[in-house]
Amino acid sequence: MAEPKIRLDPADRIRPSSRKGASRRRTGRRRSSVRAGKLGILLLLWVGIVGCGLLGYFALTLPDTSELTRAERRPSVTILAADGSLLTTFGDLFGQPLSLKEMSPYLPKAVVATEDRRFYSHFGVDPIGLGRAVFANIAAGHIVQGGSTITQQLAKNLFLTPERSLSRKIQETMLALWLEHRFTKNQILEIYLNRVYLGAGTYGVDAAAHRYFNKSARQASLYESAAIAGLLKAPTRFNPARDREKAAERTAQVLAKMVEAGFVTSSQAMAALSGGGSFATVPVTRPGARYFSDWVAEQLGDFADTGNRDLTVVTTLDPRMQAQGEAAIAEVLGRDGARMAVSQGALVAMAPDGAVRAMVGGRDYGQSQFNRATQAQRQPGSAFKP
């Protein structure tokens, strides 16, 4: 009996060459994947090396953090006339350093509400807050929000220059992380509140409370605390001595933020607004007496210890005689200056005991600070009058 013949369809036949080709393709893909993986690992290594190098560089160029314990500042010098009226002030005004427990409880809440609402939940840098600020600024078409945390602001204010650059931002971030590791949240906030600039030459909430409300930060009311916190955004623009209306508007904004943050109730905020606050009248200096004030400041080293402490100097200047002297110089120069080709003049009025009662060093201190009464090398001659 004949054996049956089996026919294979051409499609069923195994082609050795095709099998080898498929194997080669799989091997090639594996090799490409391995090569890509090696390149990726190498790239990551290089990125890591460069990143570590940059971090090392920025770490080496960080300022000395021991500055945190030193309150470097210009001492404040207040110069008064004989009647106690203010002539001028020099230097910076610092208040008494206060702990959070010592200052009004509204002050820390007002600052956190308006500057860094997530202060107690972030690690020194707030990615969420930064993202929110970026979107808000893009939507507005200009800068309306900042992305820096209170910790970053403290790092910048204490250790860094005002320069704006990528390297400064990296250093600011590194210092913020260091501060968060070194201090508690309350300590960071306390240092910030005692060191931050709040306009009109004041540093710290206690100095600001004295300057703007004639009281210590211990007694600051809700409205007054909101007003002080509002200065942080723009100390000059919202300075109540410069524009009380803008200062009041900014205070209302801070109170609204405190309500949003849950720090005060709506009724408390409304009561604060209705009661308002009594901004202190900032003493007005006497521009014409600046020649005299500068001269006094130059002599202080011979009479008092001008180290790192504030001074108040009561002088012999008579405001009435000073005004008369300024008017006399202006009258003479206005009447005879052009005819005699004279544009400046000087005057010193002294008591028999040598006390200076009035001093005019020039026509306009704003235009020229050169004191012709004390610095001009000219023979007075018959200008001396009894």
PDB file of C-alpha atoms in Angstrom, residues 10-234:
ATOM      1  CA  PRO A  10       4.804  27.418   0.702  1.00  0.00           C
ATOM      2  CA  ALA A  11       3.644  29.682   3.473  1.00  0.00           C
ATOM      3  CA  ASP A  12       4.225  26.882   5.998  1.00  0.00           C
ATOM      4  CA  ARG A  13       7.782  26.270   4.988  1.00  0.00           C
ATOM      5  CA  ILE A  14      10.420  27.490   7.463  1.00  0.00           C
ATOM      6  CA  ARG A  15      12.953  29.763   5.901  1.00  0.00           C
ATOM      7  CA  PRO A  16      16.257  29.631   7.789  1.00  0.00           C
ATOM      8  CA  SER A  17      17.337  33.015   6.458  1.00  0.00           C
ATOM      9  CA  SER A  18      14.193  34.728   7.808  1.00  0.00           C
ATOM     10  CA  ARG A  19      14.695  33.204  11.237  1.00  0.00           C
ATOM     11  CA  LYS A  20      18.268  34.422  11.377  1.00  0.00           C
ATOM     12  CA  GLY A  21      17.214  37.930  10.307  1.00  0.00           C
ATOM     13  CA  ALA A  22      14.612  38.182  13.058  1.00  0.00           C
ATOM     14  CA  SER A  23      17.186  37.050  15.598  1.00  0.00           C
ATOM     15  CA  ARG A  24      19.629  39.670  14.400  1.00  0.00           C
ATOM     16  CA  ARG A  25      16.982  42.391  14.650  1.00  0.00           C
ATOM     17  CA  ARG A  26      16.131  41.402  18.225  1.00  0.00           C
ATOM     18  CA  THR A  27      19.815  41.394  19.144  1.00  0.00           C
ATOM     19  CA  GLY A  28      20.271  44.811  17.535  1.00  0.00           C
ATOM     20  CA  ARG A  29      17.363  46.248  19.480  1.00  0.00           C
ATOM     21  CA  ARG A  30      18.768  44.869  22.714  1.00  0.00           C
ATOM     22  CA  ARG A  31      22.163  46.396  21.954  1.00  0.00           C
ATOM     23  CA  SER A  32      20.565  49.770  21.154  1.00  0.00           C
ATOM     24  CA  SER A  33      18.620  49.678  24.420  1.00  0.00           C
ATOM     25  CA  VAL A  34      21.750  48.819  26.384  1.00  0.00           C
ATOM     26  CA  ARG A  35      23.686  51.586  24.626  1.00  0.00           C
ATOM     27  CA  ALA A  36      20.920  54.115  25.314  1.00  0.00           C
ATOM     28  CA  GLY A  37      20.787  53.046  28.944  1.00  0.00           C
ATOM     29  CA  LYS A  38      24.542  53.483  29.320  1.00  0.00           C
ATOM     30  CA  LEU A  39      24.385  56.930  27.719  1.00  0.00           C
ATOM     31  CA  GLY A  40      21.513  57.896  30.030  1.00  0.00           C
ATOM     32  CA  ILE A  41      23.418  56.753  33.109  1.00  0.00           C
ATOM     33  CA  LEU A  42      26.528  58.608  31.915  1.00  0.00           C
ATOM     34  CA  LEU A  43      24.495  61.760  31.321  1.00  0.00           C
ATOM     35  CA  LEU A  44      22.938  61.529  34.779  1.00  0.00           C
ATOM     36  CA  LEU A  45      26.392  61.089  36.300  1.00  0.00           C
ATOM     37  CA  TRP A  46      27.678  64.178  34.509  1.00  0.00           C
ATOM     38  CA  VAL A  47      24.623  66.186  35.548  1.00  0.00           C
ATOM     39  CA  GLY A  48      25.142  65.042  39.130  1.00  0.00           C
ATOM     40  CA  ILE A  49      28.837  65.938  39.049  1.00  0.00           C
ATOM     41  CA  VAL A  50      28.169  69.383  37.579  1.00  0.00           C
ATOM     42  CA  GLY A  51      25.288  69.964  40.004  1.00  0.00           C
ATOM     43  CA  CYS A  52      27.403  68.977  42.996  1.00  0.00           C
ATOM     44  CA  GLY A  53      30.186  71.210  41.742  1.00  0.00           C
ATOM     45  CA  LEU A  54      27.862  74.195  41.429  1.00  0.00           C
ATOM     46  CA  LEU A  55      26.345  73.556  44.850  1.00  0.00           C
ATOM     47  CA  GLY A  56      29.850  73.293  46.294  1.00  0.00           C
ATOM     48  CA  TYR A  57      30.838  76.579  44.657  1.00  0.00           C
ATOM     49  CA  PHE A  58      27.765  78.400  45.938  1.00  0.00           C
ATOM     50  CA  ALA A  59      28.284  76.878  49.388  1.00  0.00           C
ATOM     51  CA  LEU A  60      31.895  78.102  49.480  1.00  0.00           C
ATOM     52  CA  THR A  61      30.849  81.612  48.450  1.00  0.00           C
ATOM     53  CA  LEU A  62      28.084  81.888  51.051  1.00  0.00           C
ATOM     54  CA  PRO A  63      28.512  84.766  53.521  1.00  0.00           C
ATOM     55  CA  ASP A  64      29.557  84.176  57.106  1.00  0.00           C
ATOM     56  CA  THR A  65      26.466  82.998  58.968  1.00  0.00           C
ATOM     57  CA  SER A  66      27.920  84.294  62.240  1.00  0.00           C
ATOM     58  CA  GLU A  67      26.571  87.689  61.075  1.00  0.00           C
ATOM     59  CA  LEU A  68      23.241  86.464  62.398  1.00  0.00           C
ATOM     60  CA  THR A  69      24.373  87.033  65.972  1.00  0.00           C
ATOM     61  CA  ARG A  70      25.715  90.527  65.300  1.00  0.00           C
ATOM     62  CA  ALA A  71      23.353  93.461  64.969  1.00  0.00           C
ATOM     63  CA  GLU A  72      25.521  95.641  62.743  1.00  0.00           C
ATOM     64  CA  ARG A  73      23.861  98.983  62.234  1.00  0.00           C
ATOM     65  CA  ARG A  74      24.431 102.692  62.220  1.00  0.00           C
ATOM     66  CA  PRO A  75      23.625 104.138  65.645  1.00  0.00           C
ATOM     67  CA  SER A  76      20.789 106.630  65.623  1.00  0.00           C
ATOM     68  CA  VAL A  77      21.671 110.243  66.439  1.00  0.00           C
ATOM     69  CA  THR A  78      18.812 112.652  67.135  1.00  0.00           C
ATOM     70  CA  ILE A  79      19.712 116.346  67.211  1.00  0.00           C
ATOM     71  CA  LEU A  80      17.367 118.745  68.997  1.00  0.00           C
ATOM     72  CA  ALA A  81      17.190 122.534  69.197  1.00  0.00           C
ATOM     73  CA  ALA A  82      17.459 124.361  72.520  1.00  0.00           C
ATOM     74  CA  ASP A  83      13.669 124.225  72.939  1.00  0.00           C
ATOM     75  CA  GLY A  84      13.587 120.451  72.366  1.00  0.00           C
ATOM     76  CA  SER A  85      12.197 120.600  68.820  1.00  0.00           C
ATOM     77  CA  LEU A  86      13.653 118.171  66.301  1.00  0.00           C
ATOM     78  CA  LEU A  87      16.369 119.410  63.951  1.00  0.00           C
ATOM     79  CA  THR A  88      17.263 116.137  62.238  1.00  0.00           C
ATOM     80  CA  THR A  89      18.167 112.491  62.775  1.00  0.00           C
ATOM     81  CA  PHE A  90      21.041 110.394  61.476  1.00  0.00           C
ATOM     82  CA  GLY A  91      21.383 106.634  61.256  1.00  0.00           C
ATOM     83  CA  ASP A  92      18.869 103.855  61.773  1.00  0.00           C
ATOM     84  CA  LEU A  93      16.235 103.419  64.435  1.00  0.00           C
ATOM     85  CA  PHE A  94      16.000  99.998  66.080  1.00  0.00           C
ATOM     86  CA  GLY A  95      13.435  99.099  68.684  1.00  0.00           C
ATOM     87  CA  GLN A  96      13.842  96.749  71.601  1.00  0.00           C
ATOM     88  CA  PRO A  97      14.213  93.101  70.526  1.00  0.00           C
ATOM     89  CA  LEU A  98      11.065  91.280  71.586  1.00  0.00           C
ATOM     90  CA  SER A  99      10.146  87.626  71.729  1.00  0.00           C
ATOM     91  CA  LEU A 100       6.935  86.484  70.046  1.00  0.00           C
ATOM     92  CA  LYS A 101       5.340  86.148  73.475  1.00  0.00           C
ATOM     93  CA  GLU A 102       6.255  89.741  74.386  1.00  0.00           C
ATOM     94  CA  MET A 103       4.882  91.446  71.274  1.00  0.00           C
ATOM     95  CA  SER A 104       1.224  91.879  70.416  1.00  0.00           C
ATOM     96  CA  PRO A 105      -0.208  88.510  69.268  1.00  0.00           C
ATOM     97  CA  TYR A 106      -1.684  90.252  66.226  1.00  0.00           C
ATOM     98  CA  LEU A 107       1.718  91.201  64.809  1.00  0.00           C
ATOM     99  CA  PRO A 108       3.032  87.702  63.932  1.00  0.00           C
ATOM    100  CA  LYS A 109      -0.389  86.727  62.587  1.00  0.00           C
ATOM    101  CA  ALA A 110      -0.605  89.823  60.387  1.00  0.00           C
ATOM    102  CA  VAL A 111       2.866  89.231  58.944  1.00  0.00           C
ATOM    103  CA  VAL A 112       2.304  85.529  58.273  1.00  0.00           C
ATOM    104  CA  ALA A 113      -1.097  86.237  56.691  1.00  0.00           C
ATOM    105  CA  THR A 114       0.258  88.781  54.239  1.00  0.00           C
ATOM    106  CA  GLU A 115       3.798  87.512  53.588  1.00  0.00           C
ATOM    107  CA  ASP A 116       3.829  83.716  53.890  1.00  0.00           C
ATOM    108  CA  ARG A 117       0.584  81.974  54.809  1.00  0.00           C
ATOM    109  CA  ARG A 118       2.174  78.510  54.515  1.00  0.00           C
ATOM    110  CA  PHE A 119       5.105  79.507  56.742  1.00  0.00           C
ATOM    111  CA  TYR A 120       4.492  76.786  59.317  1.00  0.00           C
ATOM    112  CA  SER A 121       4.066  74.004  56.731  1.00  0.00           C
ATOM    113  CA  HIS A 122       6.921  74.483  54.219  1.00  0.00           C
ATOM    114  CA  PHE A 123      10.623  73.663  54.618  1.00  0.00           C
ATOM    115  CA  GLY A 124      12.005  77.138  53.916  1.00  0.00           C
ATOM    116  CA  VAL A 125      11.079  77.141  50.234  1.00  0.00           C
ATOM    117  CA  ASP A 126       7.433  76.914  49.187  1.00  0.00           C
ATOM    118  CA  PRO A 127       6.968  75.325  45.724  1.00  0.00           C
ATOM    119  CA  ILE A 128       3.186  75.694  45.987  1.00  0.00           C
ATOM    120  CA  GLY A 129       3.394  79.367  46.867  1.00  0.00           C
ATOM    121  CA  LEU A 130       5.993  79.945  44.158  1.00  0.00           C
ATOM    122  CA  GLY A 131       3.782  78.312  41.539  1.00  0.00           C
ATOM    123  CA  ARG A 132       0.795  80.358  42.666  1.00  0.00           C
ATOM    124  CA  ALA A 133       2.845  83.560  42.412  1.00  0.00           C
ATOM    125  CA  VAL A 134       4.078  82.678  38.908  1.00  0.00           C
ATOM    126  CA  PHE A 135       0.543  82.068  37.623  1.00  0.00           C
ATOM    127  CA  ALA A 136      -0.768  85.238  39.292  1.00  0.00           C
ATOM    128  CA  ASN A 137       2.013  87.332  37.761  1.00  0.00           C
ATOM    129  CA  ILE A 138       1.456  85.835  34.295  1.00  0.00           C
ATOM    130  CA  ALA A 139      -2.281  86.466  34.526  1.00  0.00           C
ATOM    131  CA  ALA A 140      -1.757  90.068  35.645  1.00  0.00           C
ATOM    132  CA  GLY A 141       0.968  90.780  33.106  1.00  0.00           C
ATOM    133  CA  HIS A 142       3.230  92.206  35.798  1.00  0.00           C
ATOM    134  CA  ILE A 143       4.573  91.346  39.238  1.00  0.00           C
ATOM    135  CA  VAL A 144       1.716  91.227  41.739  1.00  0.00           C
ATOM    136  CA  GLN A 145       2.997  88.488  44.070  1.00  0.00           C
ATOM    137  CA  GLY A 146       6.384  87.434  45.332  1.00  0.00           C
ATOM    138  CA  GLY A 147       7.392  83.821  45.722  1.00  0.00           C
ATOM    139  CA  SER A 148       9.893  84.232  48.564  1.00  0.00           C
ATOM    140  CA  THR A 149       9.053  82.795  51.956  1.00  0.00           C
ATOM    141  CA  ILE A 150       9.701  84.589  55.234  1.00  0.00           C
ATOM    142  CA  THR A 151      12.746  82.362  55.700  1.00  0.00           C
ATOM    143  CA  GLN A 152      14.096  83.349  52.277  1.00  0.00           C
ATOM    144  CA  GLN A 153      13.456  87.022  53.005  1.00  0.00           C
ATOM    145  CA  LEU A 154      15.350  86.687  56.284  1.00  0.00           C
ATOM    146  CA  ALA A 155      18.269  84.987  54.515  1.00  0.00           C
ATOM    147  CA  LYS A 156      18.408  87.755  51.917  1.00  0.00           C
ATOM    148  CA  ASN A 157      18.089  90.593  54.429  1.00  0.00           C
ATOM    149  CA  LEU A 158      20.708  89.210  56.810  1.00  0.00           C
ATOM    150  CA  PHE A 159      23.362  87.824  54.523  1.00  0.00           C
ATOM    151  CA  LEU A 160      22.984  88.868  50.883  1.00  0.00           C
ATOM    152  CA  THR A 161      23.198  92.004  48.766  1.00  0.00           C
ATOM    153  CA  PRO A 162      20.145  93.344  46.885  1.00  0.00           C
ATOM    154  CA  GLU A 163      21.622  92.024  43.609  1.00  0.00           C
ATOM    155  CA  ARG A 164      19.163  89.986  41.532  1.00  0.00           C
ATOM    156  CA  SER A 165      20.798  87.021  39.820  1.00  0.00           C
ATOM    157  CA  LEU A 166      20.489  83.255  39.567  1.00  0.00           C
ATOM    158  CA  SER A 167      23.497  82.716  41.822  1.00  0.00           C
ATOM    159  CA  ARG A 168      22.009  84.988  44.498  1.00  0.00           C
ATOM    160  CA  LYS A 169      18.705  83.101  44.308  1.00  0.00           C
ATOM    161  CA  ILE A 170      20.505  79.766  44.742  1.00  0.00           C
ATOM    162  CA  GLN A 171      22.440  81.125  47.728  1.00  0.00           C
ATOM    163  CA  GLU A 172      19.217  82.523  49.177  1.00  0.00           C
ATOM    164  CA  THR A 173      17.610  79.086  48.900  1.00  0.00           C
ATOM    165  CA  MET A 174      20.606  77.349  50.506  1.00  0.00           C
ATOM    166  CA  LEU A 175      20.651  79.839  53.383  1.00  0.00           C
ATOM    167  CA  ALA A 176      16.903  79.416  53.866  1.00  0.00           C
ATOM    168  CA  LEU A 177      17.346  75.653  54.164  1.00  0.00           C
ATOM    169  CA  TRP A 178      20.191  76.210  56.639  1.00  0.00           C
ATOM    170  CA  LEU A 179      18.042  78.555  58.724  1.00  0.00           C
ATOM    171  CA  GLU A 180      15.204  76.025  58.787  1.00  0.00           C
ATOM    172  CA  HIS A 181      17.645  73.353  59.981  1.00  0.00           C
ATOM    173  CA  ARG A 182      19.290  75.617  62.552  1.00  0.00           C
ATOM    174  CA  PHE A 183      16.237  77.346  64.073  1.00  0.00           C
ATOM    175  CA  THR A 184      12.626  76.604  64.902  1.00  0.00           C
ATOM    176  CA  LYS A 185       9.840  78.287  62.963  1.00  0.00           C
ATOM    177  CA  ASN A 186       9.061  80.616  65.860  1.00  0.00           C
ATOM    178  CA  GLN A 187      12.722  81.599  66.185  1.00  0.00           C
ATOM    179  CA  ILE A 188      12.922  82.419  62.463  1.00  0.00           C
ATOM    180  CA  LEU A 189       9.775  84.531  62.657  1.00  0.00           C
ATOM    181  CA  GLU A 190      11.033  86.276  65.785  1.00  0.00           C
ATOM    182  CA  ILE A 191      14.377  87.194  64.191  1.00  0.00           C
ATOM    183  CA  TYR A 192      12.576  88.404  61.077  1.00  0.00           C
ATOM    184  CA  LEU A 193      10.161  90.622  63.014  1.00  0.00           C
ATOM    185  CA  ASN A 194      13.014  92.200  64.988  1.00  0.00           C
ATOM    186  CA  ARG A 195      15.248  92.865  61.955  1.00  0.00           C
ATOM    187  CA  VAL A 196      13.021  93.655  58.958  1.00  0.00           C
ATOM    188  CA  TYR A 197      13.016  97.177  57.495  1.00  0.00           C
ATOM    189  CA  LEU A 198       9.699  98.990  57.930  1.00  0.00           C
ATOM    190  CA  GLY A 199      10.313 102.426  56.456  1.00  0.00           C
ATOM    191  CA  ALA A 200      11.334 105.833  57.830  1.00  0.00           C
ATOM    192  CA  GLY A 201      14.667 104.404  58.984  1.00  0.00           C
ATOM    193  CA  THR A 202      13.027 101.860  61.300  1.00  0.00           C
ATOM    194  CA  TYR A 203      14.123  98.250  61.693  1.00  0.00           C
ATOM    195  CA  GLY A 204      11.918  95.801  63.553  1.00  0.00           C
ATOM    196  CA  VAL A 205       8.295  95.951  64.639  1.00  0.00           C
ATOM    197  CA  ASP A 206       9.038  97.679  67.941  1.00  0.00           C
ATOM    198  CA  ALA A 207      10.802 100.594  66.233  1.00  0.00           C
ATOM    199  CA  ALA A 208       7.961 100.841  63.708  1.00  0.00           C
ATOM    200  CA  ALA A 209       5.341 100.860  66.472  1.00  0.00           C
ATOM    201  CA  HIS A 210       7.158 103.689  68.235  1.00  0.00           C
ATOM    202  CA  ARG A 211       7.664 105.690  65.021  1.00  0.00           C
ATOM    203  CA  TYR A 212       4.142 105.343  63.625  1.00  0.00           C
ATOM    204  CA  PHE A 213       1.994 104.942  66.762  1.00  0.00           C
ATOM    205  CA  ASN A 214       4.082 106.269  69.681  1.00  0.00           C
ATOM    206  CA  LYS A 215       3.861 102.953  71.516  1.00  0.00           C
ATOM    207  CA  SER A 216       5.707  99.676  71.949  1.00  0.00           C
ATOM    208  CA  ALA A 217       4.946  96.672  69.770  1.00  0.00           C
ATOM    209  CA  ARG A 218       3.738  95.067  72.995  1.00  0.00           C
ATOM    210  CA  GLN A 219       0.631  97.275  72.910  1.00  0.00           C
ATOM    211  CA  ALA A 220      -0.069  97.279  69.151  1.00  0.00           C
ATOM    212  CA  SER A 221      -3.770  96.818  68.407  1.00  0.00           C
ATOM    213  CA  LEU A 222      -5.169  94.662  65.612  1.00  0.00           C
ATOM    214  CA  TYR A 223      -5.423  97.670  63.274  1.00  0.00           C
ATOM    215  CA  GLU A 224      -1.927  98.901  64.166  1.00  0.00           C
ATOM    216  CA  SER A 225      -0.449  95.418  63.697  1.00  0.00           C
ATOM    217  CA  ALA A 226      -2.043  95.170  60.251  1.00  0.00           C
ATOM    218  CA  ALA A 227      -0.703  98.621  59.356  1.00  0.00           C
ATOM    219  CA  ILE A 228       2.840  97.628  60.346  1.00  0.00           C
ATOM    220  CA  ALA A 229       2.614  94.333  58.437  1.00  0.00           C
ATOM    221  CA  GLY A 230       1.343  96.226  55.402  1.00  0.00           C
ATOM    222  CA  LEU A 231       4.593  98.188  55.225  1.00  0.00           C
ATOM    223  CA  LEU A 232       6.523  95.047  54.263  1.00  0.00           C
ATOM    224  CA  LYS A 233       5.264  95.151  50.669  1.00  0.00           C
ATOM    225  CA  ALA A 234       6.534  98.688  50.032  1.00  0.00           C
TER     226      ALA A 234
END
